[in-house]
Structure formats: C-alpha cells, structure tokens
Amino acid sequence: MKTALAYCLFLWLTWHATTGGAQTVINVSAGENHTLFLKGDGSLWAAGSNQNGQLGDGTLNDTNTPELIVAGGVTAIAAGGYHSLFIKSDGSLWAMGYNLDGQLGDGGYFATNKPEMIVPNGVAAVAAGLYQSLFIKTNGSLWAMGYNIEGQLGDGTLNTRTNQPEMIVPGGVMAISAGNSYDMFLKTNGSLWVMGYSNDGQLGDGIANNQPNLPEMIVASNVVAIAAGSDHALFVTSDGAAWDMGDNYFGELGDGIYNNSDVPVRNPTLNTNVMAVAGGEFYSVFLKSDGSLWGTGETAYGQLGDGTTSLFRAIPEMIVSSNVTLFSSGLDHTMFLKSDHTVWGMGHNFFGELGDGTTNVALVPVQIVLPATPQFGALEVTLSPAGAISAGAQWQVDGGTFQN
C-alpha cells in the first residue's frame, strides 16, 4: 500500500509499442568511429567510440552494442568526426560530442556527453563533417558552424572557427553533405555547390589546391543526390549516372585508374540507374534502383564487404545484389538497411562501431540486432510534504524508497 499523502503527481511516459514497425530501424548514420541508429518509434541509439561524448549517453565509454540515447521524438540523425547531431519532431536541433572547434554551435568550445539543444525549432536537415556542422531550415536557408580555416563554412572568411550557427545561403537549399575540409549542397533547381579546401580536386572546379570561402556552383542543373567523402566527392544526375571528383589514390573514384581529378568524372561502370552515393575516407559506395549495393576504393578493413582486404580496387563491384534501401559510410565502416527492415554493417570495428557486440573487423556484411525499445506505462510520483516541489522535499516512485 502506498503511503497516504495528500498530493500525488502522476507522470505519464509514453512510448510506441515494443513490437512491429516501432522497432524497425529507419535510418543509420556512420561517423568517424561511431554509428547512430534511428528507429521507427523515434528512438535514437548509438554504438562505437565515445571518447569525446559523441554517443551522448552521459559517459566517455565506448560500447559495441547499440544503447538507447533518446527514447522518442527523433526524426533525423548525422554522425560526424567526433560529434553527433539530431533533429526532433518539433524541428529542434540537438548536438553532443567534441566541440573544440565550435561544431556543436552552442556558443562554447567544451565537449558534452549528453544531448543539448542548439536551435529550438525550424530545422529540416542536418549534416556533420569532420570538425564542422551544417543544417537546413524549413525555409531552405543553409546554416553552418565549426572549423573554418579552409573556408568550409562558406561564410566568406577564413576565420579559424565559429561556435554559433551562421546563415550561409538565405534559401533554395534542399540537401547538404560535409567532408573533411569542404562541404557540398544541392539547390532546388538541381544545381550543385561547393566550398572549402580542394587539395585533391574534390570541389571539382578544375583548379588545383583551390580554397573558395564562398559557395561556388559546379554543376548548373540535373543533380539529384550528393555525398562528401573525406577528400573526394560524389553526385548523381537525373539520368542515373554517378559522378566523382577528388582523391583517387585507392581507386575511390571507380574510373579504373588511380589519378586524382579536379573536374567531375562520369563513372564508366555506374553510369545508369544509380539512386544514391556515399563516401568514406578512401572508398565509395553506390545504390542502384534495383536495390543492389556497389563499392570501390580501399577495402583494407573490409569496408566494401567483399571478403577481402585488398588495398586498391579501382572498378566498382557489386557487394549486395538486392533489397538495400539506405546506407551510410563512415571513416572505414559501412552500414546499410534492407527492405526486410534488417540492419547490416561491414568494415572497421575496433571501437564497436558496427554494433554487433564485438570489436572484430567484418570483411563481409554482418547483421546488427538492436535491443527492444523499453516500454513504460504510468509512474506515480509522490511528494512529501504534500505539494512541496522545493529543496528538502522527498519523493518516491510507485511506492519505492523516498529520495531527497
């Protein structure tokens, strides 16, 4: 029997059901050495390296099994170098992890191992680079914060860093992607824009070692998807062709040779039916309209999932034959979802970033199974003295031990 008190506070915590579609992973984002997972119930999960608090679990401990970070309300995720970002259903932007360069946008330069709100509303999309962050507001404006010594924020300066969001483009932006020292964005008219450091030609503007600190247009129209790798960039045009530019030392451009390119190169193998692209450190991954997943470049850690650890692969090869719906590339690991709602990972796993319960490198895709999202009902919180929400008051949950 509960202690008889005059005042009881009933706190209702509601989650979606723990079975069916609510438990389905609907998005995954691979960072430097960590991974974020988003379930259909809006819950956010994380695994891998946590030395800078990028998992947001309140610790600095790595984990090789996905753990629950936010119980619900999350709609979009982005894992960066050593920080993480996510959007909630109210349009608020949240961040955690490394912040020495202001990439969290909270006005400071201190890391945090718990999610903190950066923007209260109006955020529609988010991207996390190595040391910088980008987001799009619902009005199509582009905003950026973080490291900027190479002009990657596109604000017209080479200031070392900025720790608060600043508007870069007032409108018309529909997609963003962030690399090491450069960024890309796609406008609603299908034009592709870039800014930052082009040491390997990743900006695709034909100028070696260019460093524009304002956005410049590379392709005028017909671009439908973009992806920034570490030092190489990829995009897809409306005819289904994959295009690449930048670093090609390991064959990540997939053109059959190992020469860098400072202009876009149409992929000779994947020149039709490509839907989406992703870039890791020295490799690239492509999704075709038939659900097949393809890869090219370095596979020393198994990041292409072909069972080998070859250093060089300059021609794309098919990794998964069908049913892939979404994928993401980190530094040296790749995550993807299948149409049967299963989650898979391959590649580097020294920090447990695959989330398979081990720290073993995966040379072929391994299935990742997330725990069930906890379901909570009503919690009866009792205060003593009655109604005293103040210092010195005590409280108990469902008749448990009173706490100060």
PDB file of N, CA and C in Angstrom, residues 255-318:
ATOM      1  N   ASP A 255      36.982   4.888 -61.594  1.00  0.00           N
ATOM      2  CA  ASP A 255      37.105   5.085 -63.041  1.00  0.00           C
ATOM      3  C   ASP A 255      38.150   4.181 -63.674  1.00  0.00           C
ATOM      4  N   GLY A 256      38.675   3.227 -62.900  1.00  0.00           N
ATOM      5  CA  GLY A 256      39.622   2.262 -63.430  1.00  0.00           C
ATOM      6  C   GLY A 256      41.071   2.691 -63.363  1.00  0.00           C
ATOM      7  N   ILE A 257      41.317   3.936 -62.953  1.00  0.00           N
ATOM      8  CA  ILE A 257      42.684   4.433 -62.817  1.00  0.00           C
ATOM      9  C   ILE A 257      42.858   5.003 -61.410  1.00  0.00           C
ATOM     10  N   TYR A 258      44.044   5.473 -61.111  1.00  0.00           N
ATOM     11  CA  TYR A 258      44.324   5.957 -59.762  1.00  0.00           C
ATOM     12  C   TYR A 258      44.785   7.416 -59.763  1.00  0.00           C
ATOM     13  N   ASN A 259      44.310   8.189 -60.730  1.00  0.00           N
ATOM     14  CA  ASN A 259      44.673   9.594 -60.824  1.00  0.00           C
ATOM     15  C   ASN A 259      43.592  10.470 -60.210  1.00  0.00           C
ATOM     16  N   ASN A 260      43.998  11.450 -59.412  1.00  0.00           N
ATOM     17  CA  ASN A 260      43.041  12.418 -58.886  1.00  0.00           C
ATOM     18  C   ASN A 260      42.396  13.181 -60.043  1.00  0.00           C
ATOM     19  N   SER A 261      41.213  13.709 -59.787  1.00  0.00           N
ATOM     20  CA  SER A 261      40.543  14.517 -60.806  1.00  0.00           C
ATOM     21  C   SER A 261      39.971  15.767 -60.166  1.00  0.00           C
ATOM     22  N   ASP A 262      40.285  16.950 -60.746  1.00  0.00           N
ATOM     23  CA  ASP A 262      39.735  18.196 -60.221  1.00  0.00           C
ATOM     24  C   ASP A 262      38.522  18.668 -61.014  1.00  0.00           C
ATOM     25  N   VAL A 263      37.990  17.787 -61.853  1.00  0.00           N
ATOM     26  CA  VAL A 263      36.710  18.021 -62.530  1.00  0.00           C
ATOM     27  C   VAL A 263      35.869  16.752 -62.371  1.00  0.00           C
ATOM     28  N   PRO A 264      34.547  16.858 -62.445  1.00  0.00           N
ATOM     29  CA  PRO A 264      33.707  15.670 -62.303  1.00  0.00           C
ATOM     30  C   PRO A 264      33.966  14.646 -63.404  1.00  0.00           C
ATOM     31  N   VAL A 265      34.045  13.370 -63.005  1.00  0.00           N
ATOM     32  CA  VAL A 265      34.261  12.259 -63.937  1.00  0.00           C
ATOM     33  C   VAL A 265      33.046  11.340 -63.874  1.00  0.00           C
ATOM     34  N   ARG A 266      32.448  11.076 -65.018  1.00  0.00           N
ATOM     35  CA  ARG A 266      31.309  10.155 -65.056  1.00  0.00           C
ATOM     36  C   ARG A 266      31.815   8.731 -64.870  1.00  0.00           C
ATOM     37  N   ASN A 267      31.241   8.021 -63.907  1.00  0.00           N
ATOM     38  CA  ASN A 267      31.696   6.666 -63.614  1.00  0.00           C
ATOM     39  C   ASN A 267      31.373   5.746 -64.778  1.00  0.00           C
ATOM     40  N   PRO A 268      32.370   5.121 -65.373  1.00  0.00           N
ATOM     41  CA  PRO A 268      32.119   4.297 -66.564  1.00  0.00           C
ATOM     42  C   PRO A 268      31.334   3.020 -66.281  1.00  0.00           C
ATOM     43  N   THR A 269      31.391   2.536 -65.050  1.00  0.00           N
ATOM     44  CA  THR A 269      30.666   1.313 -64.690  1.00  0.00           C
ATOM     45  C   THR A 269      29.261   1.619 -64.203  1.00  0.00           C
ATOM     46  N   LEU A 270      29.127   2.637 -63.389  1.00  0.00           N
ATOM     47  CA  LEU A 270      27.844   3.005 -62.799  1.00  0.00           C
ATOM     48  C   LEU A 270      27.329   4.283 -63.459  1.00  0.00           C
ATOM     49  N   ASN A 271      26.969   4.161 -64.727  1.00  0.00           N
ATOM     50  CA  ASN A 271      26.530   5.334 -65.477  1.00  0.00           C
ATOM     51  C   ASN A 271      25.042   5.349 -65.772  1.00  0.00           C
ATOM     52  N   THR A 272      24.301   4.474 -65.085  1.00  0.00           N
ATOM     53  CA  THR A 272      22.858   4.455 -65.229  1.00  0.00           C
ATOM     54  C   THR A 272      22.235   3.773 -64.014  1.00  0.00           C
ATOM     55  N   ASN A 273      21.003   4.153 -63.692  1.00  0.00           N
ATOM     56  CA  ASN A 273      20.208   3.527 -62.628  1.00  0.00           C
ATOM     57  C   ASN A 273      20.789   3.696 -61.224  1.00  0.00           C
ATOM     58  N   VAL A 274      21.696   4.646 -61.016  1.00  0.00           N
ATOM     59  CA  VAL A 274      22.207   4.926 -59.670  1.00  0.00           C
ATOM     60  C   VAL A 274      21.245   5.874 -58.964  1.00  0.00           C
ATOM     61  N   MET A 275      20.923   5.572 -57.706  1.00  0.00           N
ATOM     62  CA  MET A 275      19.986   6.372 -56.933  1.00  0.00           C
ATOM     63  C   MET A 275      20.671   7.225 -55.873  1.00  0.00           C
ATOM     64  N   ALA A 276      21.720   6.676 -55.249  1.00  0.00           N
ATOM     65  CA  ALA A 276      22.341   7.366 -54.116  1.00  0.00           C
ATOM     66  C   ALA A 276      23.808   6.972 -54.036  1.00  0.00           C
ATOM     67  N   VAL A 277      24.601   7.824 -53.372  1.00  0.00           N
ATOM     68  CA  VAL A 277      26.037   7.603 -53.227  1.00  0.00           C
ATOM     69  C   VAL A 277      26.465   7.962 -51.810  1.00  0.00           C
ATOM     70  N   ALA A 278      27.599   7.414 -51.390  1.00  0.00           N
ATOM     71  CA  ALA A 278      28.179   7.755 -50.089  1.00  0.00           C
ATOM     72  C   ALA A 278      29.685   7.611 -50.185  1.00  0.00           C
ATOM     73  N   GLY A 279      30.417   8.460 -49.456  1.00  0.00           N
ATOM     74  CA  GLY A 279      31.870   8.411 -49.489  1.00  0.00           C
ATOM     75  C   GLY A 279      32.464   8.242 -48.111  1.00  0.00           C
ATOM     76  N   GLY A 280      33.416   7.315 -47.980  1.00  0.00           N
ATOM     77  CA  GLY A 280      34.168   7.146 -46.748  1.00  0.00           C
ATOM     78  C   GLY A 280      35.495   7.862 -46.841  1.00  0.00           C
ATOM     79  N   GLU A 281      36.494   7.351 -46.151  1.00  0.00           N
ATOM     80  CA  GLU A 281      37.796   8.004 -46.221  1.00  0.00           C
ATOM     81  C   GLU A 281      38.442   7.785 -47.583  1.00  0.00           C
ATOM     82  N   PHE A 282      38.626   6.530 -47.980  1.00  0.00           N
ATOM     83  CA  PHE A 282      39.252   6.230 -49.262  1.00  0.00           C
ATOM     84  C   PHE A 282      38.412   5.262 -50.081  1.00  0.00           C
ATOM     85  N   TYR A 283      37.115   5.288 -49.930  1.00  0.00           N
ATOM     86  CA  TYR A 283      36.255   4.381 -50.685  1.00  0.00           C
ATOM     87  C   TYR A 283      34.901   5.034 -50.944  1.00  0.00           C
ATOM     88  N   SER A 284      34.158   4.456 -51.868  1.00  0.00           N
ATOM     89  CA  SER A 284      32.840   4.973 -52.245  1.00  0.00           C
ATOM     90  C   SER A 284      31.845   3.831 -52.339  1.00  0.00           C
ATOM     91  N   VAL A 285      30.581   4.142 -52.053  1.00  0.00           N
ATOM     92  CA  VAL A 285      29.513   3.150 -52.109  1.00  0.00           C
ATOM     93  C   VAL A 285      28.356   3.744 -52.920  1.00  0.00           C
ATOM     94  N   PHE A 286      27.700   2.873 -53.712  1.00  0.00           N
ATOM     95  CA  PHE A 286      26.650   3.313 -54.622  1.00  0.00           C
ATOM     96  C   PHE A 286      25.429   2.396 -54.472  1.00  0.00           C
ATOM     97  N   LEU A 287      24.234   2.983 -54.561  1.00  0.00           N
ATOM     98  CA  LEU A 287      22.997   2.206 -54.532  1.00  0.00           C
ATOM     99  C   LEU A 287      22.284   2.361 -55.863  1.00  0.00           C
ATOM    100  N   LYS A 288      21.941   1.235 -56.485  1.00  0.00           N
ATOM    101  CA  LYS A 288      21.226   1.269 -57.758  1.00  0.00           C
ATOM    102  C   LYS A 288      19.735   1.062 -57.529  1.00  0.00           C
ATOM    103  N   SER A 289      18.945   1.374 -58.547  1.00  0.00           N
ATOM    104  CA  SER A 289      17.491   1.324 -58.424  1.00  0.00           C
ATOM    105  C   SER A 289      16.971  -0.089 -58.213  1.00  0.00           C
ATOM    106  N   ASP A 290      17.771  -1.118 -58.521  1.00  0.00           N
ATOM    107  CA  ASP A 290      17.351  -2.498 -58.277  1.00  0.00           C
ATOM    108  C   ASP A 290      17.663  -2.964 -56.860  1.00  0.00           C
ATOM    109  N   GLY A 291      18.157  -2.030 -56.007  1.00  0.00           N
ATOM    110  CA  GLY A 291      18.471  -2.364 -54.626  1.00  0.00           C
ATOM    111  C   GLY A 291      19.840  -2.970 -54.427  1.00  0.00           C
ATOM    112  N   SER A 292      20.645  -3.016 -55.472  1.00  0.00           N
ATOM    113  CA  SER A 292      21.997  -3.564 -55.329  1.00  0.00           C
ATOM    114  C   SER A 292      22.955  -2.501 -54.811  1.00  0.00           C
ATOM    115  N   LEU A 293      23.917  -2.939 -54.001  1.00  0.00           N
ATOM    116  CA  LEU A 293      24.897  -2.054 -53.384  1.00  0.00           C
ATOM    117  C   LEU A 293      26.266  -2.342 -53.989  1.00  0.00           C
ATOM    118  N   TRP A 294      26.962  -1.287 -54.406  1.00  0.00           N
ATOM    119  CA  TRP A 294      28.243  -1.410 -55.089  1.00  0.00           C
ATOM    120  C   TRP A 294      29.301  -0.611 -54.347  1.00  0.00           C
ATOM    121  N   GLY A 295      30.588  -1.005 -54.499  1.00  0.00           N
ATOM    122  CA  GLY A 295      31.651  -0.279 -53.831  1.00  0.00           C
ATOM    123  C   GLY A 295      32.936  -0.270 -54.630  1.00  0.00           C
ATOM    124  N   THR A 296      33.766   0.758 -54.366  1.00  0.00           N
ATOM    125  CA  THR A 296      35.071   0.852 -54.995  1.00  0.00           C
ATOM    126  C   THR A 296      36.030   1.576 -54.069  1.00  0.00           C
ATOM    127  N   GLY A 297      37.338   1.331 -54.239  1.00  0.00           N
ATOM    128  CA  GLY A 297      38.332   2.003 -53.413  1.00  0.00           C
ATOM    129  C   GLY A 297      39.015   1.078 -52.438  1.00  0.00           C
ATOM    130  N   GLU A 298      39.433   1.627 -51.316  1.00  0.00           N
ATOM    131  CA  GLU A 298      40.148   0.849 -50.304  1.00  0.00           C
ATOM    132  C   GLU A 298      39.222  -0.121 -49.590  1.00  0.00           C
ATOM    133  N   THR A 299      39.726  -1.306 -49.308  1.00  0.00           N
ATOM    134  CA  THR A 299      38.963  -2.279 -48.536  1.00  0.00           C
ATOM    135  C   THR A 299      39.845  -2.981 -47.501  1.00  0.00           C
ATOM    136  N   ALA A 300      40.848  -2.250 -47.002  1.00  0.00           N
ATOM    137  CA  ALA A 300      41.795  -2.834 -46.052  1.00  0.00           C
ATOM    138  C   ALA A 300      41.123  -3.293 -44.769  1.00  0.00           C
ATOM    139  N   TYR A 301      40.005  -2.643 -44.395  1.00  0.00           N
ATOM    140  CA  TYR A 301      39.283  -3.025 -43.180  1.00  0.00           C
ATOM    141  C   TYR A 301      37.971  -3.730 -43.502  1.00  0.00           C
ATOM    142  N   GLY A 302      37.816  -4.140 -44.746  1.00  0.00           N
ATOM    143  CA  GLY A 302      36.582  -4.822 -45.118  1.00  0.00           C
ATOM    144  C   GLY A 302      35.419  -3.891 -45.365  1.00  0.00           C
ATOM    145  N   GLN A 303      35.679  -2.593 -45.520  1.00  0.00           N
ATOM    146  CA  GLN A 303      34.584  -1.628 -45.631  1.00  0.00           C
ATOM    147  C   GLN A 303      33.741  -1.794 -46.887  1.00  0.00           C
ATOM    148  N   LEU A 304      34.257  -2.519 -47.896  1.00  0.00           N
ATOM    149  CA  LEU A 304      33.448  -2.817 -49.076  1.00  0.00           C
ATOM    150  C   LEU A 304      32.672  -4.119 -48.917  1.00  0.00           C
ATOM    151  N   GLY A 305      32.996  -4.884 -47.885  1.00  0.00           N
ATOM    152  CA  GLY A 305      32.233  -6.084 -47.583  1.00  0.00           C
ATOM    153  C   GLY A 305      32.368  -7.202 -48.596  1.00  0.00           C
ATOM    154  N   ASP A 306      33.485  -7.230 -49.348  1.00  0.00           N
ATOM    155  CA  ASP A 306      33.651  -8.251 -50.378  1.00  0.00           C
ATOM    156  C   ASP A 306      34.474  -9.438 -49.910  1.00  0.00           C
ATOM    157  N   GLY A 307      34.784  -9.482 -48.605  1.00  0.00           N
ATOM    158  CA  GLY A 307      35.521 -10.607 -48.047  1.00  0.00           C
ATOM    159  C   GLY A 307      37.016 -10.498 -48.169  1.00  0.00           C
ATOM    160  N   THR A 308      37.513  -9.398 -48.751  1.00  0.00           N
ATOM    161  CA  THR A 308      38.946  -9.235 -48.942  1.00  0.00           C
ATOM    162  C   THR A 308      39.463  -8.036 -48.160  1.00  0.00           C
ATOM    163  N   THR A 309      40.778  -7.912 -48.103  1.00  0.00           N
ATOM    164  CA  THR A 309      41.414  -6.735 -47.507  1.00  0.00           C
ATOM    165  C   THR A 309      42.387  -6.127 -48.517  1.00  0.00           C
ATOM    166  N   SER A 310      41.975  -6.121 -49.779  1.00  0.00           N
ATOM    167  CA  SER A 310      42.784  -5.515 -50.832  1.00  0.00           C
ATOM    168  C   SER A 310      42.899  -4.019 -50.589  1.00  0.00           C
ATOM    169  N   LEU A 311      44.092  -3.466 -50.810  1.00  0.00           N
ATOM    170  CA  LEU A 311      44.283  -2.034 -50.605  1.00  0.00           C
ATOM    171  C   LEU A 311      43.683  -1.214 -51.728  1.00  0.00           C
ATOM    172  N   PHE A 312      43.634  -1.760 -52.934  1.00  0.00           N
ATOM    173  CA  PHE A 312      43.208  -0.980 -54.087  1.00  0.00           C
ATOM    174  C   PHE A 312      42.121  -1.722 -54.870  1.00  0.00           C
ATOM    175  N   ARG A 313      41.074  -1.004 -55.207  1.00  0.00           N
ATOM    176  CA  ARG A 313      40.039  -1.538 -56.088  1.00  0.00           C
ATOM    177  C   ARG A 313      39.479  -0.357 -56.872  1.00  0.00           C
ATOM    178  N   ALA A 314      39.851  -0.262 -58.150  1.00  0.00           N
ATOM    179  CA  ALA A 314      39.549   0.932 -58.933  1.00  0.00           C
ATOM    180  C   ALA A 314      38.311   0.813 -59.803  1.00  0.00           C
ATOM    181  N   ILE A 315      37.668  -0.356 -59.795  1.00  0.00           N
ATOM    182  CA  ILE A 315      36.438  -0.550 -60.563  1.00  0.00           C
ATOM    183  C   ILE A 315      35.353  -1.023 -59.607  1.00  0.00           C
ATOM    184  N   PRO A 316      34.175  -0.384 -59.610  1.00  0.00           N
ATOM    185  CA  PRO A 316      33.113  -0.777 -58.674  1.00  0.00           C
ATOM    186  C   PRO A 316      32.716  -2.241 -58.834  1.00  0.00           C
ATOM    187  N   GLU A 317      32.446  -2.886 -57.710  1.00  0.00           N
ATOM    188  CA  GLU A 317      31.968  -4.264 -57.708  1.00  0.00           C
ATOM    189  C   GLU A 317      30.691  -4.342 -56.889  1.00  0.00           C
ATOM    190  N   MET A 318      29.822  -5.271 -57.234  1.00  0.00           N
ATOM    191  CA  MET A 318      28.571  -5.425 -56.507  1.00  0.00           C
ATOM    192  C   MET A 318      28.828  -6.160 -55.195  1.00  0.00           C
TER     193      MET A 318
END
